[in-house]
Amino acid sequence: MSSNSLIEAFKATKYQLGGHGTRNVDVLKEAFEAVSSQEESDLYGTGNFIEAFENKMAAYLGKETAVFFPSGTMAQQIALRIWCDQKGINKVAYHPLSHLEIHEEDGLRKLHHIEPILLADKTRVIELDDVLNMNENIACLLLELPQREIGGQLPDYETLVSISQFCRENGIKLQLDGARLFEILPYYNKTAAQICDLFDSVYVSFYKGIGGLAGAILAGEKGFTEEAKVWKRRHGGDLISLYPYIVTADYYFDKRIHKMGQYHEDATELARLYNDCPGITTLPEVPVSNMFHVHFSHSKELIEPILLDLYEQTGIGLSGHLRVIDDQLCYFEVSIGDQYAGVPKRELEVAFRELAKRLKEI
Amino acid sequence: MSSNSLIEAFKATKYQLGGHGTRNVDVLKEAFEAVSSQEESDLYGTGNFIEAFENKMAAYLGKETAVFFPSGTMAQQIALRIWCDQKGINKVAYHPLSHLEIHEEDGLRKLHHIEPILLADKTRVIELDDVLNMNENIACLLLELPQREIGGQLPDYETLVSISQFCRENGIKLQLDGARLFEILPYYNKTAAQICDLFDSVYVSFYKGIGGLAGAILAGEKGFTEEAKVWKRRHGGDLISLYPYIVTADYYFDKRIHKMGQYHEDATELARLYNDCPGITTLPEVPVSNMFHVHFSHSKELIEPILLDLYEQTGIGLSGHLRVIDDQLCYFEVSIGDQYAGVPKRELEVAFRELAKRLKEI
């Protein structure tokens, strides 16, 4: 069966274990309900909507200033470009599974002529030794917290502190890919400002755990963000109106920022249920954010029909996307949002009992 | 007085002669009223919202395919990059007052390393001779119709045909900066497809005459637009959700595309009123679209107090922005939209009689 039918079957279930729900127009309408029709649009980066939110996020992240961007792709390429230009070095370092390396069609090279040095291997996060042993003169090191493509893993907080200290002593700028920064704060038991203080520049996203429409914030010192605004215009991101993204980002930030601890607990509980099934392991075994990966020791061809059947029989949807690793292995990603709390515990247990039973029969 | 007070005074008037009204949240809310809350978002360039609108605009422009972009800045840089890469030449030609040259912080050079050759001088549009006499090997010629920064002037349609023919014979790609394409169709008395047929690739905007929120379409053959989608991702413009711009673009396109003839007539009538005032000339004298510039043969220092006083006395706002040319001259831009039709003719005449009287007294 095609993966199309899995996503359809997933959407047709009564309860879905991940996410905040369908990305439909209601997400926009709910956020705009309390906004006055007379409120004026932002205008090319100025105006109340954008300036108020930039100031709010700068304060939350503990940075001097912040700039709203339509996308993280744009924000991060620009951050790296600024640091490269400042140092006169066109090399940066990041993880081999960084968003920049695998999801941006090589924009960093094709637009900015920046060469990335890939640190660590694909199975683990960047550790202090990777940075110490790097024999390259780089302008900037980018750390993604958590490392999404390996299930959302994190280095120890002490490792972050050591890497930050090394970078400062060696004139290397440190950029935080904080696409899921809010989601890891409960695990580190730190404020956003405490984490961001280790970095020179920080990007955060508003459509992962926050569940907004799209959009990103890039934060740092004023000289940095002023330059970022010029690059935003060059990239074609300085839109006459960005308020649809800003209003939704702001609304869902306020609605969900205090729920990140709950999402983490839910993820931990759910990962345990998965790990109790034969032939399933989660990565990481114990989640450090709202996300993890569910790995099957069987092929997609074997697992997909089991999931389809399970969704239909129990009304519980685990995931709409099953990704192939090779002929023998497959996995899917889980990101906990508002929906998990609405799943009755009894039905959840029934579904996992059924899943375990079917996997045992393979 | 500061120009801030002119914009405030303009906004406080009962009737404004240009535009569709304040760019406020109502623009979004009105467009979304009839959209179901359950309708699903587009998803990274796929889904019904974006595909249906791209198909609709491709058909309207008479091109094989179309891609929706968050901005024209992004769309046009990408169009030029594709043609440069295809030809292996990193030179293009355009007008010295092109948006690319004066409003994009040099993005074309800084991101794409493309060198622009400036054709014609700043006071007139590009003519056939400018193209024939160009001693440069370029990949692409960009024509902006109408040329906004000189009041929205146009070459003859026959000139367009000749330039297009020359470019085809000489392997030069022709890109249309159609930020205001819809607005010139009544003057040329051609369909959009007839104009676009002269060009290899076409950009149109949805927040000028159409009055949407933001966003642009880039249209051309399938090979071209497929490549444009890859570059859109590289630029950080391939957002997970673009529907706030698409829904509004579509809604206001349907609402206003048939009013462009009226806007042109209104602009012609209004330009006549201005030209009847002493010390005022419009550029062009007879508008060829919904826009023109109003030039005063006096300094901003002399004109601004007159306008402030006129707005307050008559309740008619002419413009909120008075631009300085030099110590002796200033001008403002007029773009006709829905508001003009709502201005009572008698009050309009009174305002212009007052304006003429005050200018005579200088």
Tab-separated table of C-alpha atoms in Angstrom, chain B residues 6-269:
chain	number	residue	atom	x	y	z
B	6	LEU	CA	1.475	64.576	6.871
B	7	ILE	CA	0.720	60.860	7.036
B	8	GLU	CA	-1.275	61.382	10.212
B	9	ALA	CA	-3.226	64.249	8.673
B	10	PHE	CA	-3.822	62.177	5.542
B	11	LYS	CA	-5.160	59.242	7.557
B	12	ALA	CA	-7.433	61.587	9.485
B	13	THR	CA	-9.220	62.845	6.361
B	14	LYS	CA	-12.724	61.712	5.487
B	15	TYR	CA	-11.833	60.875	1.887
B	16	GLN	CA	-8.534	59.666	0.471
B	17	LEU	CA	-7.969	59.842	-3.265
B	18	GLY	CA	-5.630	56.839	-3.574
B	19	GLY	CA	-5.540	53.210	-2.555
B	20	HIS	CA	-8.092	50.746	-1.238
B	21	GLY	CA	-8.034	51.982	2.347
B	22	THR	CA	-5.976	51.266	5.443
B	23	ARG	CA	-3.940	48.045	5.392
B	24	ASN	CA	-5.580	46.666	8.515
B	25	VAL	CA	-6.575	43.235	9.808
B	26	ASP	CA	-9.972	43.582	8.162
B	27	VAL	CA	-8.267	42.952	4.813
B	28	LEU	CA	-7.421	39.456	6.060
B	29	LYS	CA	-10.670	38.842	7.901
B	30	GLU	CA	-12.870	39.815	4.949
B	31	ALA	CA	-11.046	37.405	2.646
B	32	PHE	CA	-11.304	34.532	5.139
B	33	GLU	CA	-14.988	34.998	5.950
B	34	ALA	CA	-16.130	32.522	3.312
B	35	VAL	CA	-13.257	30.048	3.867
B	36	SER	CA	-14.103	26.967	5.916
B	37	SER	CA	-12.225	26.523	9.184
B	38	GLN	CA	-11.767	22.881	8.254
B	39	GLU	CA	-9.945	23.599	4.976
B	40	GLU	CA	-6.404	22.254	5.305
B	41	SER	CA	-3.286	24.377	4.967
B	42	ASP	CA	-0.972	24.095	2.001
B	43	LEU	CA	2.140	22.130	2.948
B	44	TYR	CA	5.524	23.235	1.603
B	45	GLY	CA	4.193	24.166	-1.840
B	46	THR	CA	1.632	21.361	-2.124
B	47	GLY	CA	-2.061	21.155	-1.311
B	48	ASN	CA	-5.230	22.585	-2.718
B	49	PHE	CA	-4.838	26.230	-1.669
B	50	ILE	CA	-1.541	26.734	-3.445
B	51	GLU	CA	-1.959	24.388	-6.405
B	52	ALA	CA	-5.396	25.693	-7.379
B	53	PHE	CA	-4.223	29.294	-7.286
B	54	GLU	CA	-1.037	28.535	-9.203
B	55	ASN	CA	-3.087	26.813	-11.908
B	56	LYS	CA	-5.568	29.670	-12.036
B	57	MET	CA	-2.830	32.259	-12.457
B	58	ALA	CA	-0.922	30.184	-15.020
B	59	ALA	CA	-4.106	30.059	-17.112
B	60	TYR	CA	-4.774	33.775	-16.655
B	61	LEU	CA	-1.221	34.691	-17.654
B	62	GLY	CA	-1.202	32.200	-20.526
B	63	LYS	CA	1.824	30.339	-19.197
B	64	GLU	CA	2.293	26.605	-18.739
B	65	THR	CA	2.898	26.780	-14.993
B	66	ALA	CA	3.093	29.233	-12.102
B	67	VAL	CA	4.652	29.240	-8.620
B	68	PHE	CA	3.453	31.259	-5.659
B	69	PHE	CA	6.156	33.221	-3.816
B	70	PRO	CA	6.019	35.194	-0.568
B	71	SER	CA	7.583	38.182	-2.368
B	72	GLY	CA	8.420	39.584	-5.771
B	73	THR	CA	11.950	40.347	-4.589
B	74	MET	CA	12.506	36.623	-4.150
B	75	ALA	CA	10.683	35.644	-7.338
B	76	GLN	CA	12.580	38.013	-9.611
B	77	GLN	CA	16.073	37.363	-8.271
B	78	ILE	CA	15.376	33.681	-8.782
B	79	ALA	CA	14.085	34.176	-12.328
B	80	LEU	CA	17.247	36.052	-13.263
B	81	ARG	CA	19.454	33.450	-11.560
B	82	ILE	CA	17.832	30.615	-13.481
B	83	TRP	CA	18.305	32.350	-16.829
B	84	CYS	CA	21.913	33.282	-15.956
B	85	ASP	CA	22.751	29.722	-14.915
B	86	GLN	CA	21.129	28.347	-18.046
B	87	LYS	CA	23.116	30.672	-20.316
B	88	GLY	CA	26.327	30.539	-18.296
B	89	ILE	CA	26.397	34.358	-18.297
B	90	ASN	CA	26.094	36.319	-15.044
B	91	LYS	CA	24.853	39.560	-16.580
B	92	VAL	CA	21.330	40.880	-16.949
B	93	ALA	CA	19.942	44.235	-18.052
B	94	TYR	CA	17.254	46.410	-16.526
B	95	HIS	CA	16.208	50.009	-15.905
B	96	PRO	CA	18.344	52.079	-13.497
B	97	LEU	CA	15.265	52.587	-11.292
B	98	SER	CA	14.300	48.915	-11.234
B	99	HIS	CA	13.140	47.543	-7.872
B	100	LEU	CA	16.145	45.215	-8.013
B	101	GLU	CA	18.504	48.170	-8.266
B	102	ILE	CA	17.101	50.500	-5.615
B	103	HIS	CA	14.941	48.558	-3.145
B	104	GLU	CA	16.614	45.205	-2.529
B	105	GLU	CA	19.847	46.094	-0.745
B	106	ASP	CA	21.822	44.690	-3.673
B	107	GLY	CA	20.483	41.166	-3.176
B	108	LEU	CA	21.071	40.244	-6.816
B	109	ARG	CA	24.790	40.924	-6.483
B	110	LYS	CA	25.262	39.784	-2.878
B	111	LEU	CA	23.314	36.531	-3.139
B	112	HIS	CA	23.536	35.643	-6.824
B	113	HIS	CA	26.684	37.422	-8.034
B	114	ILE	CA	24.779	38.722	-11.031
B	115	GLU	CA	25.930	41.997	-12.565
B	116	PRO	CA	23.196	44.292	-13.837
B	117	ILE	CA	23.654	46.441	-16.934
B	118	LEU	CA	21.539	49.596	-16.583
B	119	LEU	CA	19.660	50.533	-19.758
B	120	ALA	CA	18.116	53.920	-20.604
B	121	ASP	CA	18.464	56.868	-18.252
B	122	LYS	CA	16.447	57.524	-15.140
B	123	THR	CA	13.902	59.776	-16.810
B	124	ARG	CA	12.388	57.463	-19.412
B	125	VAL	CA	11.513	53.840	-20.171
B	126	ILE	CA	13.723	51.370	-22.034
B	127	GLU	CA	13.237	51.691	-25.804
B	128	LEU	CA	14.206	49.347	-28.639
B	129	ASP	CA	17.331	51.391	-29.409
B	130	ASP	CA	18.630	50.906	-25.858
B	131	VAL	CA	18.495	47.173	-26.413
B	132	LEU	CA	19.920	47.296	-29.953
B	133	ASN	CA	22.834	49.497	-28.891
B	134	MET	CA	23.716	47.473	-25.795
B	135	ASN	CA	27.286	46.196	-26.146
B	136	GLU	CA	26.969	43.528	-23.505
B	137	ASN	CA	26.420	39.816	-23.567
B	138	ILE	CA	23.480	39.341	-21.202
B	139	ALA	CA	21.448	36.300	-20.186
B	140	CYS	CA	18.236	38.169	-19.585
B	141	LEU	CA	16.531	41.517	-20.062
B	142	LEU	CA	14.011	42.592	-17.435
B	143	LEU	CA	11.270	45.055	-18.369
B	144	GLU	CA	9.115	46.652	-15.684
B	145	LEU	CA	5.640	47.506	-16.974
B	146	PRO	CA	4.782	50.172	-16.010
B	147	GLN	CA	8.045	51.749	-14.809
B	148	ARG	CA	6.922	52.668	-11.321
B	149	GLU	CA	9.596	55.110	-10.197
B	150	ILE	CA	8.944	57.455	-13.109
B	151	GLY	CA	5.222	57.682	-12.497
B	152	GLY	CA	4.275	54.422	-14.152
B	153	GLN	CA	5.307	55.028	-17.780
B	154	LEU	CA	5.027	52.474	-20.568
B	155	PRO	CA	6.682	51.868	-23.920
B	156	ASP	CA	4.365	51.437	-26.933
B	157	TYR	CA	3.030	47.950	-27.400
B	158	GLU	CA	4.853	47.811	-30.765
B	159	THR	CA	8.116	48.526	-28.931
B	160	LEU	CA	7.455	45.554	-26.665
B	161	VAL	CA	6.888	43.349	-29.685
B	162	SER	CA	10.128	44.535	-31.311
B	163	ILE	CA	12.178	44.067	-28.137
B	164	SER	CA	10.691	40.613	-27.651
B	165	GLN	CA	11.503	39.638	-31.229
B	166	PHE	CA	15.074	40.920	-30.907
B	167	CYS	CA	15.596	39.001	-27.655
B	168	ARG	CA	14.290	35.768	-29.168
B	169	GLU	CA	16.510	36.140	-32.220
B	170	ASN	CA	19.531	36.798	-30.043
B	171	GLY	CA	19.002	34.175	-27.349
B	172	ILE	CA	18.247	36.723	-24.631
B	173	LYS	CA	15.581	35.709	-22.124
B	174	LEU	CA	12.924	38.332	-21.413
B	175	GLN	CA	11.539	38.663	-17.873
B	176	LEU	CA	8.446	40.743	-17.105
B	177	ASP	CA	8.422	42.694	-13.869
B	178	GLY	CA	4.650	42.817	-13.836
B	179	ALA	CA	4.223	44.135	-10.288
B	180	ARG	CA	1.513	46.313	-11.871
B	181	LEU	CA	0.691	44.213	-14.949
B	182	PHE	CA	-3.036	44.012	-14.225
B	183	GLU	CA	-3.176	47.794	-14.008
B	184	ILE	CA	-1.858	48.421	-17.560
B	185	LEU	CA	-4.049	45.971	-19.468
B	186	PRO	CA	-6.860	48.507	-20.117
B	187	TYR	CA	-4.381	50.970	-21.679
B	188	TYR	CA	-2.738	48.381	-23.928
B	189	ASN	CA	-6.191	46.922	-24.547
B	190	LYS	CA	-4.651	43.450	-24.407
B	191	THR	CA	-5.205	40.405	-22.250
B	192	ALA	CA	-2.573	39.453	-19.683
B	193	ALA	CA	-1.803	36.395	-21.794
B	194	GLN	CA	-1.170	38.552	-24.875
B	195	ILE	CA	1.383	40.664	-22.997
B	196	CYS	CA	2.955	37.679	-21.235
B	197	ASP	CA	3.315	35.855	-24.533
B	198	LEU	CA	6.109	38.322	-25.391
B	199	PHE	CA	8.057	37.239	-22.275
B	200	ASP	CA	9.779	34.002	-21.240
B	201	SER	CA	8.964	34.485	-17.575
B	202	VAL	CA	6.580	36.732	-15.714
B	203	TYR	CA	6.178	38.039	-12.178
B	204	VAL	CA	2.954	39.594	-10.902
B	205	SER	CA	2.094	41.004	-7.472
B	206	PHE	CA	-1.067	40.854	-5.398
B	207	TYR	CA	-0.808	43.825	-3.093
B	208	LYS	CA	-0.710	46.735	-5.540
B	209	GLY	CA	-3.871	47.199	-7.644
B	210	ILE	CA	-5.264	43.900	-6.341
B	211	GLY	CA	-4.877	45.021	-2.736
B	212	GLY	CA	-4.056	41.667	-1.131
B	213	LEU	CA	-1.749	41.108	1.822
B	214	ALA	CA	1.527	40.199	0.086
B	215	GLY	CA	2.775	37.560	-2.295
B	216	ALA	CA	3.687	37.060	-5.919
B	217	ILE	CA	3.370	34.649	-8.801
B	218	LEU	CA	6.227	33.662	-11.082
B	219	ALA	CA	5.073	31.999	-14.294
B	220	GLY	CA	6.733	30.322	-17.255
B	221	GLU	CA	7.382	26.913	-18.740
B	222	LYS	CA	7.371	23.892	-16.448
B	223	GLY	CA	11.148	23.402	-16.485
B	224	PHE	CA	11.586	27.006	-15.373
B	225	THR	CA	9.036	26.922	-12.553
B	226	GLU	CA	10.288	23.566	-11.257
B	227	GLU	CA	13.738	25.096	-10.938
B	228	ALA	CA	12.178	28.174	-9.333
B	229	LYS	CA	10.662	25.950	-6.629
B	230	VAL	CA	14.107	24.600	-5.746
B	231	TRP	CA	15.428	28.156	-5.469
B	232	LYS	CA	12.404	29.161	-3.420
B	233	ARG	CA	13.446	26.564	-0.867
B	234	ARG	CA	17.056	27.787	-0.961
B	235	HIS	CA	15.881	31.356	-0.311
B	236	GLY	CA	13.806	30.267	2.674
B	237	GLY	CA	10.542	31.047	0.883
B	238	ASP	CA	9.090	27.538	0.761
B	239	LEU	CA	7.033	28.012	3.905
B	240	ILE	CA	5.037	25.212	5.469
B	241	SER	CA	1.960	27.491	5.110
B	242	LEU	CA	1.559	30.313	2.609
B	243	TYR	CA	-2.233	30.250	2.583
B	244	PRO	CA	-2.786	33.589	4.388
B	245	TYR	CA	-1.286	35.287	1.323
B	246	ILE	CA	-2.842	32.928	-1.218
B	247	VAL	CA	-6.392	33.157	0.119
B	248	THR	CA	-6.232	36.959	0.207
B	249	ALA	CA	-4.557	37.192	-3.223
B	250	ASP	CA	-7.237	34.990	-4.731
B	251	TYR	CA	-10.096	36.797	-3.028
B	252	TYR	CA	-9.004	40.305	-3.995
B	253	PHE	CA	-7.987	39.196	-7.493
B	254	ASP	CA	-11.574	38.089	-8.095
B	255	LYS	CA	-12.908	41.220	-6.429
B	256	ARG	CA	-10.793	43.759	-8.317
B	257	ILE	CA	-9.383	42.340	-11.544
B	258	HIS	CA	-12.384	43.712	-13.465
B	259	LYS	CA	-11.985	47.178	-11.950
B	260	MET	CA	-8.620	47.977	-13.540
B	261	GLY	CA	-10.321	49.866	-16.407
B	262	GLN	CA	-12.185	51.994	-13.887
B	263	TYR	CA	-8.998	52.716	-11.923
B	264	HIS	CA	-7.327	53.835	-15.171
B	265	GLU	CA	-10.216	56.176	-16.022
B	266	ASP	CA	-10.223	57.554	-12.483
B	267	ALA	CA	-6.467	58.141	-12.657
B	268	THR	CA	-6.890	59.988	-15.951
B	269	GLU	CA	-9.611	62.216	-14.483
